[in-house]
mmCIF file of C-alpha atoms and ligand atoms in Angstrom:
data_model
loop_
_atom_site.group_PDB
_atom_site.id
_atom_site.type_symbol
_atom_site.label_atom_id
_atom_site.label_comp_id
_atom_site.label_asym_id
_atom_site.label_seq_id
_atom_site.Cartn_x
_atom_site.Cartn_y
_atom_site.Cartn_z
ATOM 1 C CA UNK A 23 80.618 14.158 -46.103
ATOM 2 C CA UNK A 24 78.044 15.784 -49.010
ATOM 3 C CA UNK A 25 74.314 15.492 -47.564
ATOM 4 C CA UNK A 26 71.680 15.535 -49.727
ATOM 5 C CA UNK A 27 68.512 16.973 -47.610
ATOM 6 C CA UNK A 28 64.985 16.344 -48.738
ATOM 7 C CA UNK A 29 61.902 18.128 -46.416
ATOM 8 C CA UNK A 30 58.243 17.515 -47.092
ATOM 9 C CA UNK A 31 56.371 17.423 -43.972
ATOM 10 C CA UNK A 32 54.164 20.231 -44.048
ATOM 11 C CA UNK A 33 53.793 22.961 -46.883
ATOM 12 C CA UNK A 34 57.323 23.629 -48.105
ATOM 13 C CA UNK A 35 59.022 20.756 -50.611
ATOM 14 C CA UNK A 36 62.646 21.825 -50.298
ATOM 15 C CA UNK A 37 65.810 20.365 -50.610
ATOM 16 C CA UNK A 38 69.225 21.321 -49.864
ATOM 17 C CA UNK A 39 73.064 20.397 -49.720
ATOM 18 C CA UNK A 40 75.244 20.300 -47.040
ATOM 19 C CA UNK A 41 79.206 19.493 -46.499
ATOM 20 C CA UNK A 42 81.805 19.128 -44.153
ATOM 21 C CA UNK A 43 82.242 17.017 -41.013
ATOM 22 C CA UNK A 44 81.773 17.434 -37.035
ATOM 23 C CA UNK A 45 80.689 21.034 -36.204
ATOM 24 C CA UNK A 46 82.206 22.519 -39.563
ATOM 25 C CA UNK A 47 79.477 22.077 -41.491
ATOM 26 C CA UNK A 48 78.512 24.697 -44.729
ATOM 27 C CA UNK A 49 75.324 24.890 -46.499
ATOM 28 C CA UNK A 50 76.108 24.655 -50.581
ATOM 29 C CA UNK A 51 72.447 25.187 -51.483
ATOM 30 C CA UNK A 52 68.960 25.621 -50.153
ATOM 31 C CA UNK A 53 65.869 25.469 -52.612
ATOM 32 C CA UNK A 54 62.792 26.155 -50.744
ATOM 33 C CA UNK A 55 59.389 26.187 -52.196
ATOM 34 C CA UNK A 56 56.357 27.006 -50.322
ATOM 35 C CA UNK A 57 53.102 26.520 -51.256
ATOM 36 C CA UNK A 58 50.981 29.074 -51.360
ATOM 37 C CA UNK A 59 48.171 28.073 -52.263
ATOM 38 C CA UNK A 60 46.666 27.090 -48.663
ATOM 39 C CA UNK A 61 46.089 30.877 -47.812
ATOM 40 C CA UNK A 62 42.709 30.334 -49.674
ATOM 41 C CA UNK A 63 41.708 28.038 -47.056
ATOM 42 C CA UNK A 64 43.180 29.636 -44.051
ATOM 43 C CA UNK A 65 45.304 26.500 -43.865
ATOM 44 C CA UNK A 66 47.173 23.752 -44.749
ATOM 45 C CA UNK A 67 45.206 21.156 -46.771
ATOM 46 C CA UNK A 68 46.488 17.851 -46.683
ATOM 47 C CA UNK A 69 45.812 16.280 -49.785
ATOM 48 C CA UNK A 70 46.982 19.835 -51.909
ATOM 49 C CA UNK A 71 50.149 19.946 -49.845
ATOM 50 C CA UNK A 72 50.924 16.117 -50.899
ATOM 51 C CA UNK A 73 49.819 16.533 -54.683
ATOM 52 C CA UNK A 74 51.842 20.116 -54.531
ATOM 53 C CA UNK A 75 55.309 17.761 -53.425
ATOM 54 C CA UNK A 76 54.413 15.358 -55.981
ATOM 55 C CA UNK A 77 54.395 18.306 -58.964
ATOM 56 C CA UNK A 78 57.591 20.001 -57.056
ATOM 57 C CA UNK A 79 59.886 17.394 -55.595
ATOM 58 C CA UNK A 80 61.983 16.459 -58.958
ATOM 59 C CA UNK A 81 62.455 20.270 -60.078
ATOM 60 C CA UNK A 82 63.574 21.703 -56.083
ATOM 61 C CA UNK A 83 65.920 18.553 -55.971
ATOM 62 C CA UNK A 84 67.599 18.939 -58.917
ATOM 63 C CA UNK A 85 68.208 22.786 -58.355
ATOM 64 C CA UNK A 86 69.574 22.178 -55.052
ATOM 65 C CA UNK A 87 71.968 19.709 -56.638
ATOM 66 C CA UNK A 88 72.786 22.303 -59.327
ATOM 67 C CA UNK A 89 72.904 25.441 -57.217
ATOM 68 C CA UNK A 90 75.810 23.491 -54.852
ATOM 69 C CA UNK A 91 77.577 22.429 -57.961
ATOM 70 C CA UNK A 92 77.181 18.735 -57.969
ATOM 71 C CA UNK A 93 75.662 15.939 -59.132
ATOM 72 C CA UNK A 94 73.851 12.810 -57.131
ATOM 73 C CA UNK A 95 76.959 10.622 -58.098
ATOM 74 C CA UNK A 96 79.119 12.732 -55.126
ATOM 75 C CA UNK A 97 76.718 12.631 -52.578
ATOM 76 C CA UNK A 98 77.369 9.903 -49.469
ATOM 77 C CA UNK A 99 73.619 10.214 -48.119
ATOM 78 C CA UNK A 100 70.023 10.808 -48.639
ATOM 79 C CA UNK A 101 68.917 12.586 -45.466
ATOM 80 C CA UNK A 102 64.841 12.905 -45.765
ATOM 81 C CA UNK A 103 62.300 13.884 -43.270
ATOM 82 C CA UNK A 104 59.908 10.613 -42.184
ATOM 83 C CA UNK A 105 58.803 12.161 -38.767
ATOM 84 C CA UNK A 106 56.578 14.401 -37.470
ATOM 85 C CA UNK A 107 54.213 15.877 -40.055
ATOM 86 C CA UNK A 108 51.347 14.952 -42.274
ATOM 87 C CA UNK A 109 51.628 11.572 -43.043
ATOM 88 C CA UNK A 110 50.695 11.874 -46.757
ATOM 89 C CA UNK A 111 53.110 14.952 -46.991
ATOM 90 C CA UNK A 112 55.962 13.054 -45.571
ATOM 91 C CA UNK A 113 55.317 9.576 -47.626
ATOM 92 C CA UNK A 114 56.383 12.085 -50.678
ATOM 93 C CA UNK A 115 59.910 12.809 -49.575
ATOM 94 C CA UNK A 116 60.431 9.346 -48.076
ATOM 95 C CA UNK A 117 59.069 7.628 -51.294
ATOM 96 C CA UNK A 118 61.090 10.270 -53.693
ATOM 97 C CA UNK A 119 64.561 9.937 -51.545
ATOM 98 C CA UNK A 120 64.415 5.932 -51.260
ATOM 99 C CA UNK A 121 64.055 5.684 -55.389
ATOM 100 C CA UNK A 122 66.767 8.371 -55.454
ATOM 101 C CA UNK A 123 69.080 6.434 -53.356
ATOM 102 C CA UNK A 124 68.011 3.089 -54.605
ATOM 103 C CA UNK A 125 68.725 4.276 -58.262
ATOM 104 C CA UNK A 126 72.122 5.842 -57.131
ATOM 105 C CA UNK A 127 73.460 2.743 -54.867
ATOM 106 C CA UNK A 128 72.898 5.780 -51.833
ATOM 107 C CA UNK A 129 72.574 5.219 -48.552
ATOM 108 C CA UNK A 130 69.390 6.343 -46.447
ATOM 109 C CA UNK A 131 69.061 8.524 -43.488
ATOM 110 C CA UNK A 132 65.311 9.221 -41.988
ATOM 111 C CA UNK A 133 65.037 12.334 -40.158
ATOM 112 C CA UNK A 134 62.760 13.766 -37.065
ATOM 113 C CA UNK A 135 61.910 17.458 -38.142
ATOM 114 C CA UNK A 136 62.152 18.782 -35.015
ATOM 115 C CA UNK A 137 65.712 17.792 -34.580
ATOM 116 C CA UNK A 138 66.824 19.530 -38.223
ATOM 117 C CA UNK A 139 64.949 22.723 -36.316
ATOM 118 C CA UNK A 140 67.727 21.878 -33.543
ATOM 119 C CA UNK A 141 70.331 21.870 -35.879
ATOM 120 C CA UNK A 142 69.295 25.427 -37.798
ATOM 121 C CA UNK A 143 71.382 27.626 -35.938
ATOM 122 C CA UNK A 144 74.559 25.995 -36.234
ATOM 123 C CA UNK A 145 74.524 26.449 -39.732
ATOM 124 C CA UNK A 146 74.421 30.190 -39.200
ATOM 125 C CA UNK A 147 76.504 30.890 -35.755
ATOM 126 C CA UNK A 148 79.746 28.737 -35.419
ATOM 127 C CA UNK A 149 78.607 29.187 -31.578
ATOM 128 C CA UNK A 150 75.300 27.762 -31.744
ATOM 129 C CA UNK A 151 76.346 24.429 -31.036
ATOM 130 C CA UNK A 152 75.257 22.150 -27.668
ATOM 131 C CA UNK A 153 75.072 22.446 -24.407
ATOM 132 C CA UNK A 154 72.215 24.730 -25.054
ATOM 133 C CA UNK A 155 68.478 25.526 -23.904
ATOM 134 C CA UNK A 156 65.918 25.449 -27.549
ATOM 135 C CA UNK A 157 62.860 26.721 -27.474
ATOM 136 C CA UNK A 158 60.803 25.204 -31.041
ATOM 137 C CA UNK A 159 58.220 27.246 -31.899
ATOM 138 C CA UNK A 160 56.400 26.886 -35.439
ATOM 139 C CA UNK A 161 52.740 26.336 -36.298
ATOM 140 C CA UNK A 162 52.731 22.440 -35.364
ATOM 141 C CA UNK A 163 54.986 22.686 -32.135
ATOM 142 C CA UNK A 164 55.970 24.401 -29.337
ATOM 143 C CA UNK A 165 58.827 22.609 -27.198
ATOM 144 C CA UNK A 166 61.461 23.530 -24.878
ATOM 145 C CA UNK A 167 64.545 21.459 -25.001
ATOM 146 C CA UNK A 168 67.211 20.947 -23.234
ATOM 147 C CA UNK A 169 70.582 20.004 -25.459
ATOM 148 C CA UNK A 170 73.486 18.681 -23.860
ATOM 149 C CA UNK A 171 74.796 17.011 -26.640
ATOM 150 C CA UNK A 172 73.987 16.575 -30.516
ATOM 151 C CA UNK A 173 71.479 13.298 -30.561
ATOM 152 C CA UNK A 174 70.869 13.849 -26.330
ATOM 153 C CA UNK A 175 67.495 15.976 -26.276
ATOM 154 C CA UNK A 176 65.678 16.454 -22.867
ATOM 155 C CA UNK A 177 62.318 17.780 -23.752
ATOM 156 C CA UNK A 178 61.614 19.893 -20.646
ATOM 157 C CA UNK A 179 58.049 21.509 -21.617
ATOM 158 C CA UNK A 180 55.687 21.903 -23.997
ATOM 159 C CA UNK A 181 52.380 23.214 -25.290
ATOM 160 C CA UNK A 182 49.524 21.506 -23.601
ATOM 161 C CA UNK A 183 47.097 22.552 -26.193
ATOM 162 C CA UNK A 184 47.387 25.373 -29.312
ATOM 163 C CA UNK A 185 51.110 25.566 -30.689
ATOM 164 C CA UNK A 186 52.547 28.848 -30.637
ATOM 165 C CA UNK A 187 51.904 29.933 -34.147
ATOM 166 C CA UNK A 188 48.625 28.324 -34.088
ATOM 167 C CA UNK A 189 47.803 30.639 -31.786
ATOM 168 C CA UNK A 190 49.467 33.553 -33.817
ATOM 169 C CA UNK A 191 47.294 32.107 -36.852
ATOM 170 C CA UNK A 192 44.207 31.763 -34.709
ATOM 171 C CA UNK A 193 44.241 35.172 -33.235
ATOM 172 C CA UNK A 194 45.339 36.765 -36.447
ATOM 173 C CA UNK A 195 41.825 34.755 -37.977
ATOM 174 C CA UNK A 196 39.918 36.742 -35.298
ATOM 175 C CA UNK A 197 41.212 39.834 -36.220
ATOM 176 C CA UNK A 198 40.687 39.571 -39.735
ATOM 177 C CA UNK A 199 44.173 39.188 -40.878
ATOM 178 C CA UNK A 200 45.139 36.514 -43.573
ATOM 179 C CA UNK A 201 46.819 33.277 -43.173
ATOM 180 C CA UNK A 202 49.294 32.693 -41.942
ATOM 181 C CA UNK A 203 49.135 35.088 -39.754
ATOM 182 C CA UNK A 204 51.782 35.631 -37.408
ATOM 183 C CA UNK A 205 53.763 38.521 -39.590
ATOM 184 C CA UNK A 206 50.483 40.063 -39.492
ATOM 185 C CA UNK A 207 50.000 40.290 -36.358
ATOM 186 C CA UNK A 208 53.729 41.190 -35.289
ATOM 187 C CA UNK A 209 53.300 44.393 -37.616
ATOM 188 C CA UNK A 210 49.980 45.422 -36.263
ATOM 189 C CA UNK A 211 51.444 45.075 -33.034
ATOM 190 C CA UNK A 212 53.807 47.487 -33.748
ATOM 191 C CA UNK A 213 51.062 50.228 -33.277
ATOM 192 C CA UNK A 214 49.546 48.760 -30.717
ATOM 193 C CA UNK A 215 49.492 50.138 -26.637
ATOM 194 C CA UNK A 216 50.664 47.406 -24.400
ATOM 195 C CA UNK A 217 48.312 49.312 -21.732
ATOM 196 C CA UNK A 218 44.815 48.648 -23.937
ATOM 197 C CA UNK A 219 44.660 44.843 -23.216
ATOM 198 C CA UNK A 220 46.689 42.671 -20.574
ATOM 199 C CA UNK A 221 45.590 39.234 -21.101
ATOM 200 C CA UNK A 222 47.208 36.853 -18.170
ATOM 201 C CA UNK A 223 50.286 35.200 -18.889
ATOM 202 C CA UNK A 224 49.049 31.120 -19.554
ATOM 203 C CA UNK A 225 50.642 29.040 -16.828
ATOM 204 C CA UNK A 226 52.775 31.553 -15.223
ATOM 205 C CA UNK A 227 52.956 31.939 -11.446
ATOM 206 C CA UNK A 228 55.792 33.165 -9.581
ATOM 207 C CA UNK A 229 55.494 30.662 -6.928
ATOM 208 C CA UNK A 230 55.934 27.754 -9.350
ATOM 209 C CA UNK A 231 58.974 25.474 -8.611
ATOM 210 C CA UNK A 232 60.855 22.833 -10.669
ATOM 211 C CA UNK A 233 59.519 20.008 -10.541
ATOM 212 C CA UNK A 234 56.222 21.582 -10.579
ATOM 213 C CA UNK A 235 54.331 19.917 -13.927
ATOM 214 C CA UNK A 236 53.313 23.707 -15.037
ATOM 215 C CA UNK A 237 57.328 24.859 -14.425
ATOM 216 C CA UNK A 238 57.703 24.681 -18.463
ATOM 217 C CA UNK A 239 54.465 23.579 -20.054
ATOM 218 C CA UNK A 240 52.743 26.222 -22.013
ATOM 219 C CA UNK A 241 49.016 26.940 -23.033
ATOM 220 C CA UNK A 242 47.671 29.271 -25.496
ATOM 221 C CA UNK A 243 44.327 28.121 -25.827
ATOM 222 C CA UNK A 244 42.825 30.126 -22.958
ATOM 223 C CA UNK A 245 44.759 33.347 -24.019
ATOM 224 C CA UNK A 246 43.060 32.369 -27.483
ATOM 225 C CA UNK A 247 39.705 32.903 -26.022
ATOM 226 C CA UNK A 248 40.606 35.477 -23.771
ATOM 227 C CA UNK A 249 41.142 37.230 -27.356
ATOM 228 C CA UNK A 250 37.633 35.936 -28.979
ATOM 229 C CA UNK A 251 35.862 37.755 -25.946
ATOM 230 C CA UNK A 252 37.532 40.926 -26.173
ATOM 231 C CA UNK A 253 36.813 41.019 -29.870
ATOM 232 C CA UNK A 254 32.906 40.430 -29.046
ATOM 233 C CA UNK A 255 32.705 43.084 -26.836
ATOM 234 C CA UNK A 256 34.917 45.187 -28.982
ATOM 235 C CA UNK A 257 32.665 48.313 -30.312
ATOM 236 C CA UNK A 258 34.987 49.226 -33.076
ATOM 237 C CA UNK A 259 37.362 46.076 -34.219
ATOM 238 C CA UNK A 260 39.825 48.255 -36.664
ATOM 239 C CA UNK A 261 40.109 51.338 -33.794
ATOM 240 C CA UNK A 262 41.510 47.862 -31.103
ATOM 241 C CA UNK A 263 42.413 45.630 -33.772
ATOM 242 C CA UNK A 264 45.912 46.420 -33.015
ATOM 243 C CA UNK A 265 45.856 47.302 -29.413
ATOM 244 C CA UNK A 266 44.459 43.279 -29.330
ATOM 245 C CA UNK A 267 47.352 42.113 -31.143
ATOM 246 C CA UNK A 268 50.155 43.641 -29.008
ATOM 247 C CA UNK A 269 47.989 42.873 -26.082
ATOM 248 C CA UNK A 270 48.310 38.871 -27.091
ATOM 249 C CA UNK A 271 52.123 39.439 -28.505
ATOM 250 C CA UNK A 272 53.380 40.726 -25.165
ATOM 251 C CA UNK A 273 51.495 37.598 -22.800
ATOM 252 C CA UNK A 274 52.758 34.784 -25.410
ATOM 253 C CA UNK A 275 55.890 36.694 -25.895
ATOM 254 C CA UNK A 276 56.396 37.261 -21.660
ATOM 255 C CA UNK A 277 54.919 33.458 -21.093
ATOM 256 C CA UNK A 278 58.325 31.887 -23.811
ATOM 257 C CA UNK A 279 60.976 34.054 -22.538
ATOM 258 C CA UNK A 280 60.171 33.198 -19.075
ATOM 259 C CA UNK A 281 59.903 29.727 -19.302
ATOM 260 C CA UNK A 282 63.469 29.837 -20.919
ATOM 261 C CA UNK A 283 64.986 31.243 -18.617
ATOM 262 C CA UNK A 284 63.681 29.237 -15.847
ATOM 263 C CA UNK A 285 65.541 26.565 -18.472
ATOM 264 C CA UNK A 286 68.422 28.136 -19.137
ATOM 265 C CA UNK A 287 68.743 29.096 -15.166
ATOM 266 C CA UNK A 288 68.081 25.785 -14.119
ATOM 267 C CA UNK A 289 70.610 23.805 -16.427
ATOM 268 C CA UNK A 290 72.991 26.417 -16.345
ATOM 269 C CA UNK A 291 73.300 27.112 -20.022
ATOM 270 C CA UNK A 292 74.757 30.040 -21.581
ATOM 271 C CA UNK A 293 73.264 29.350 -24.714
ATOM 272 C CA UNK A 294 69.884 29.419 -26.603
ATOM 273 C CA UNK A 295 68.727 28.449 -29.237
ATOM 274 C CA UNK A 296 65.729 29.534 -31.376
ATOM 275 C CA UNK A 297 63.873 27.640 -34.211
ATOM 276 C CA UNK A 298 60.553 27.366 -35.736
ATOM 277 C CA UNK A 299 58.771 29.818 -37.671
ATOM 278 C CA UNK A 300 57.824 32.082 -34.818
ATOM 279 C CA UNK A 301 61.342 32.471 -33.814
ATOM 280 C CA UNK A 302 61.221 35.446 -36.904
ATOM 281 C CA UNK A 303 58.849 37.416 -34.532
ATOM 282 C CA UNK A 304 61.479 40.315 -33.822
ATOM 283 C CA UNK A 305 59.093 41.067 -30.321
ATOM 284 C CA UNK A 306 59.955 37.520 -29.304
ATOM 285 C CA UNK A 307 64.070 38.048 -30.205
ATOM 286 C CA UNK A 308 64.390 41.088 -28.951
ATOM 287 C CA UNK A 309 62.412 40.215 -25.791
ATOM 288 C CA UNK A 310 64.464 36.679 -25.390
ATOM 289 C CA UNK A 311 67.643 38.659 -25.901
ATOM 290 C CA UNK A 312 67.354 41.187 -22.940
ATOM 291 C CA UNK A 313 66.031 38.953 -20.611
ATOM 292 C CA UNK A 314 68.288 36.189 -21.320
ATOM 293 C CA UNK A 315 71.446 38.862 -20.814
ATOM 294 C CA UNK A 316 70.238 38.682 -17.510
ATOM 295 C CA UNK A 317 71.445 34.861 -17.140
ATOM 296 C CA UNK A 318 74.696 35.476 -19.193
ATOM 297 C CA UNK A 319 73.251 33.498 -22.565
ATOM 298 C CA UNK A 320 73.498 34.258 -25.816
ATOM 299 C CA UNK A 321 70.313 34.175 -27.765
ATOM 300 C CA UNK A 322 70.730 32.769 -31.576
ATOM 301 C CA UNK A 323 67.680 33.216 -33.571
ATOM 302 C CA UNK A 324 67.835 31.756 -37.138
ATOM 303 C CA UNK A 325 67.267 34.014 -40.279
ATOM 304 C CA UNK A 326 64.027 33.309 -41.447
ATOM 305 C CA UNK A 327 64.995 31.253 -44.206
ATOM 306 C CA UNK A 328 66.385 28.871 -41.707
ATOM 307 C CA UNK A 329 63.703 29.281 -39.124
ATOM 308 C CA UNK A 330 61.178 28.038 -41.568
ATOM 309 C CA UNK A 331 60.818 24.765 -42.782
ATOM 310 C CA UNK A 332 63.928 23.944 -44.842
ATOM 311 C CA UNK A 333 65.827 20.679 -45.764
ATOM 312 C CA UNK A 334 69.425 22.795 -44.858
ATOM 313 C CA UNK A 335 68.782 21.623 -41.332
ATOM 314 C CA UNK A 336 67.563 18.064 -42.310
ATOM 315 C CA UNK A 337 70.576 17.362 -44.269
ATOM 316 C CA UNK A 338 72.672 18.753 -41.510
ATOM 317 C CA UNK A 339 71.108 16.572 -38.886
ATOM 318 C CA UNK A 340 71.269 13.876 -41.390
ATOM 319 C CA UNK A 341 75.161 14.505 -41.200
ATOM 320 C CA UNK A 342 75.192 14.153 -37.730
ATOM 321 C CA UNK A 343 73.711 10.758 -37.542
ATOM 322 C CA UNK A 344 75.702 9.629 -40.395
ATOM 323 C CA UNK A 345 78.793 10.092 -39.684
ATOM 324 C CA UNK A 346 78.016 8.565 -36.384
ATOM 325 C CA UNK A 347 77.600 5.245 -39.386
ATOM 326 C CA UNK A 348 73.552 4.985 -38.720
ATOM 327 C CA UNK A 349 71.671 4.166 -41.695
ATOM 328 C CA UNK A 350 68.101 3.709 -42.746
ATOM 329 C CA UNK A 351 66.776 0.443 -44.484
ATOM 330 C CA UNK A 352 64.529 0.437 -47.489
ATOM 331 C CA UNK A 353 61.262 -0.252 -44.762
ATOM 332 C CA UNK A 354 61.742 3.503 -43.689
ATOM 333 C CA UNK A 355 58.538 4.622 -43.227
ATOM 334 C CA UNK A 356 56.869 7.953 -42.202
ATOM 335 C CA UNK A 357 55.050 8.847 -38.766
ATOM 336 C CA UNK A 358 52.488 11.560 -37.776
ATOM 337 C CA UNK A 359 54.187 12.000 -34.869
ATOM 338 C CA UNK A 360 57.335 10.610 -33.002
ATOM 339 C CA UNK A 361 59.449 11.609 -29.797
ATOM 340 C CA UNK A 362 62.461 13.766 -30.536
ATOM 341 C CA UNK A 363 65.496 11.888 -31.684
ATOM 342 C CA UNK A 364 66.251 8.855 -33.643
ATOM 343 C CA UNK A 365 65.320 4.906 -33.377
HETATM 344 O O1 KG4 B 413 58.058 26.542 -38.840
HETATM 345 P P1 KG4 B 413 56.947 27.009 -39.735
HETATM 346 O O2 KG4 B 413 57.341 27.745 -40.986
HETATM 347 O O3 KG4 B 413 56.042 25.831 -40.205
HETATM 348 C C1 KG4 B 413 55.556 24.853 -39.363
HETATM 349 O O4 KG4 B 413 54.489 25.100 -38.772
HETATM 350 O O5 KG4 B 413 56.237 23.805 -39.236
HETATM 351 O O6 KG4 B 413 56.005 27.935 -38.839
HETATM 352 C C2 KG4 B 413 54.859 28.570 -39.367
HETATM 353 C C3 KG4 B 413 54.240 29.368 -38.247
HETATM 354 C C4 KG4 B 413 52.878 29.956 -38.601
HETATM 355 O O7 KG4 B 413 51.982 29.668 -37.550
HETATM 356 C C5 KG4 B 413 53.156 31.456 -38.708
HETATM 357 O O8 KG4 B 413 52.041 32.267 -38.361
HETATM 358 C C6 KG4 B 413 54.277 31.620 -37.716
HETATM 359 O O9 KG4 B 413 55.078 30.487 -37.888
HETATM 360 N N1 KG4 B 413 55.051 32.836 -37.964
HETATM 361 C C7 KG4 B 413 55.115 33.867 -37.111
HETATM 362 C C8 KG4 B 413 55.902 34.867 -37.729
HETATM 363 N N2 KG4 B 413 56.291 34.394 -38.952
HETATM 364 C C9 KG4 B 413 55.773 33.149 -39.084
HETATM 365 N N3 KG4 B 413 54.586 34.029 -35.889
HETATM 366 C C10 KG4 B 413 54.835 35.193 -35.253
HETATM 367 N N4 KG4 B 413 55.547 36.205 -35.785
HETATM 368 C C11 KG4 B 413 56.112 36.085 -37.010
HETATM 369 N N5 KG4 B 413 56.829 37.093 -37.537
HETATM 370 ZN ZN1 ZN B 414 59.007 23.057 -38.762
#
């Protein structure tokens, strides 16, 4: 099957092609274009992001079609994101891929974002295919998942307030570091001395048990202001600027790796998965990797072009579902938020 992939949801318009069938699946092109201009604001603003897919969408699509050497007349599907994002930001790529596939005599195939971030990976690693433990971190989301099958998502834990990279982004804000911020604060990290500032690890007790509702939820809103109050009473912000950031890196960093392997440990999986546009932090890989040795599993962290937002891993969830025969009608419609899967 040839997938086309459209992805809107947020602050990249891409699109992409895809090919093959079951697990043997290749990427023919990826066009991404992010939008750059919501680092003036120190974040995304709807209405710019959804007027910036409207100026975009035509050009990215038809590159993608050109950089994988076809034309719309080969491909079977139109796979488009329609679930979770911005609603206005979404209603682009839903609106654009029905007229394409209307025009075309195409079939439809609506999306959930989250589940093209479960199907990154496999793009990259042959290996990094289900049953496996994912932990979804980006600046909208923070979920641990449990993957015993392509389409059969368990959603163990997640964030019970500030995503992951909000928190990045937030903390980064305090320190003075542009948006977004997590790259920022990963590098001044680097020169930072994990002995400066332990902040407590959010929601993580050794005497927790499965079953327990704190086993895999995380929180980052506490370490957040744990932060803000060490800044305030911070004499000189640029001498502990980074001393602050490694001190934060190390408890969010500590807080994810444990609660995957409690996942991984507990389903007896010998694989994760990482997606999301944390998953680039290196700390968090490298971190994930040694501790995740310990269970036997392979950690498979996505290259950041594929940990971002991208319409690669749309189209190749798209492929899943359709060669499985679902379609979309023309009433697809988009949704601010949605649970993980399809229907
Ligand atoms: O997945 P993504 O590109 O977009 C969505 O939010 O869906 O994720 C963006 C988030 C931002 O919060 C950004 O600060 C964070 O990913 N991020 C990082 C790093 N690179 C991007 N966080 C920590 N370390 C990084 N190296
Ligand atoms: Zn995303």
């Amino acid at each position: 099957m040839l997938i086309l992939g459209i992805e809107t949801s947020c602050a990249e318009t891409s699109a992409a092609v895809v090919a093959g069938t079951g697990n043997a699946v290749t990427q023919r092109s990826l066009v991404i274009l992010s939008q750059d201009v919501h680092r003036v604001f120190g974040g995304v603003v709807p209405e710019i992001a959804s007027r910036a897919h409207v100026t975009a969408i035509v050009p990215v699509v038809r590159q993608a079609l050109a950089d994988a050497s076809t034309t719309l007349d080969d491909i079977d599907v139109v796979a488009v994101t329609n679930a979770p994002g911005l609603v206005g930001a979404l209603l682009v790529g839903v609106s654009y891929a029905k007229g394409l596939a209307l025009g075309a005599g195409k079939s439809l195939i609506g999306v959930h974002h989250m589940e093209g971030h479960l199907f990154a990976q496999s793009l990259e690693y042959a290996d990094a295919v289900p049953p496996f433990t994912a932990l979804l971190v980006s600046g909208g989301h923070t979920l641990l998942v449990d993957v015993t099958a392509w389409g059969e998502y368990r959603v163990l834990g997640a964030t019970r307030d500030d995503a992951a990279g909000e928190a990045f982004d937030k903390v980064a804000k305090l320190l003075g570091l542009p948006y977004p911020g997590g790259r920022h604060i990963e590098r001044l990290a680097r020169d930072g001395d994990p002995g400066r500032f332990r902040f407590a690890r959010p929601m993580l007790r050794r005497n927790q048990k499965p079953g327990d509702e704190d086993f895999y939820d995380v929180s980052f809103s506490g370490l957040k202001t744990a932060v803000l109050l060490a800044v305030r009473e911070s004499t000189d912000l640029e001498r502990d600027a980074p001393h602050l950031a490694r001190g934060f890196q190390d408890s969010l960093v500590e807080t994810l790796v444990e609660k995957v392997y409690r996942a991984a440990e507990q389903h007896d999986r010998r694989r994760v998965v990482l997606g999301g546009g944390v998953a680039c932090n290196q700390a968090l890989v490298v971190a994930m990797k040694k501790r995740l040795a310990e269970a036997g599993a392979e950690v498979y962290a996505p290259s950041v072009r594929l940990a971002t937002d991208n319409a690669a891993m749309i189209a190749r969830a798209g492929l899943f579902h359709a060669e499985r025969g679902e379609r979309d009608g023309w009433e697809l419609n988009a949704f601010a938020s949605r649970v993980l899967g399809r229907g």
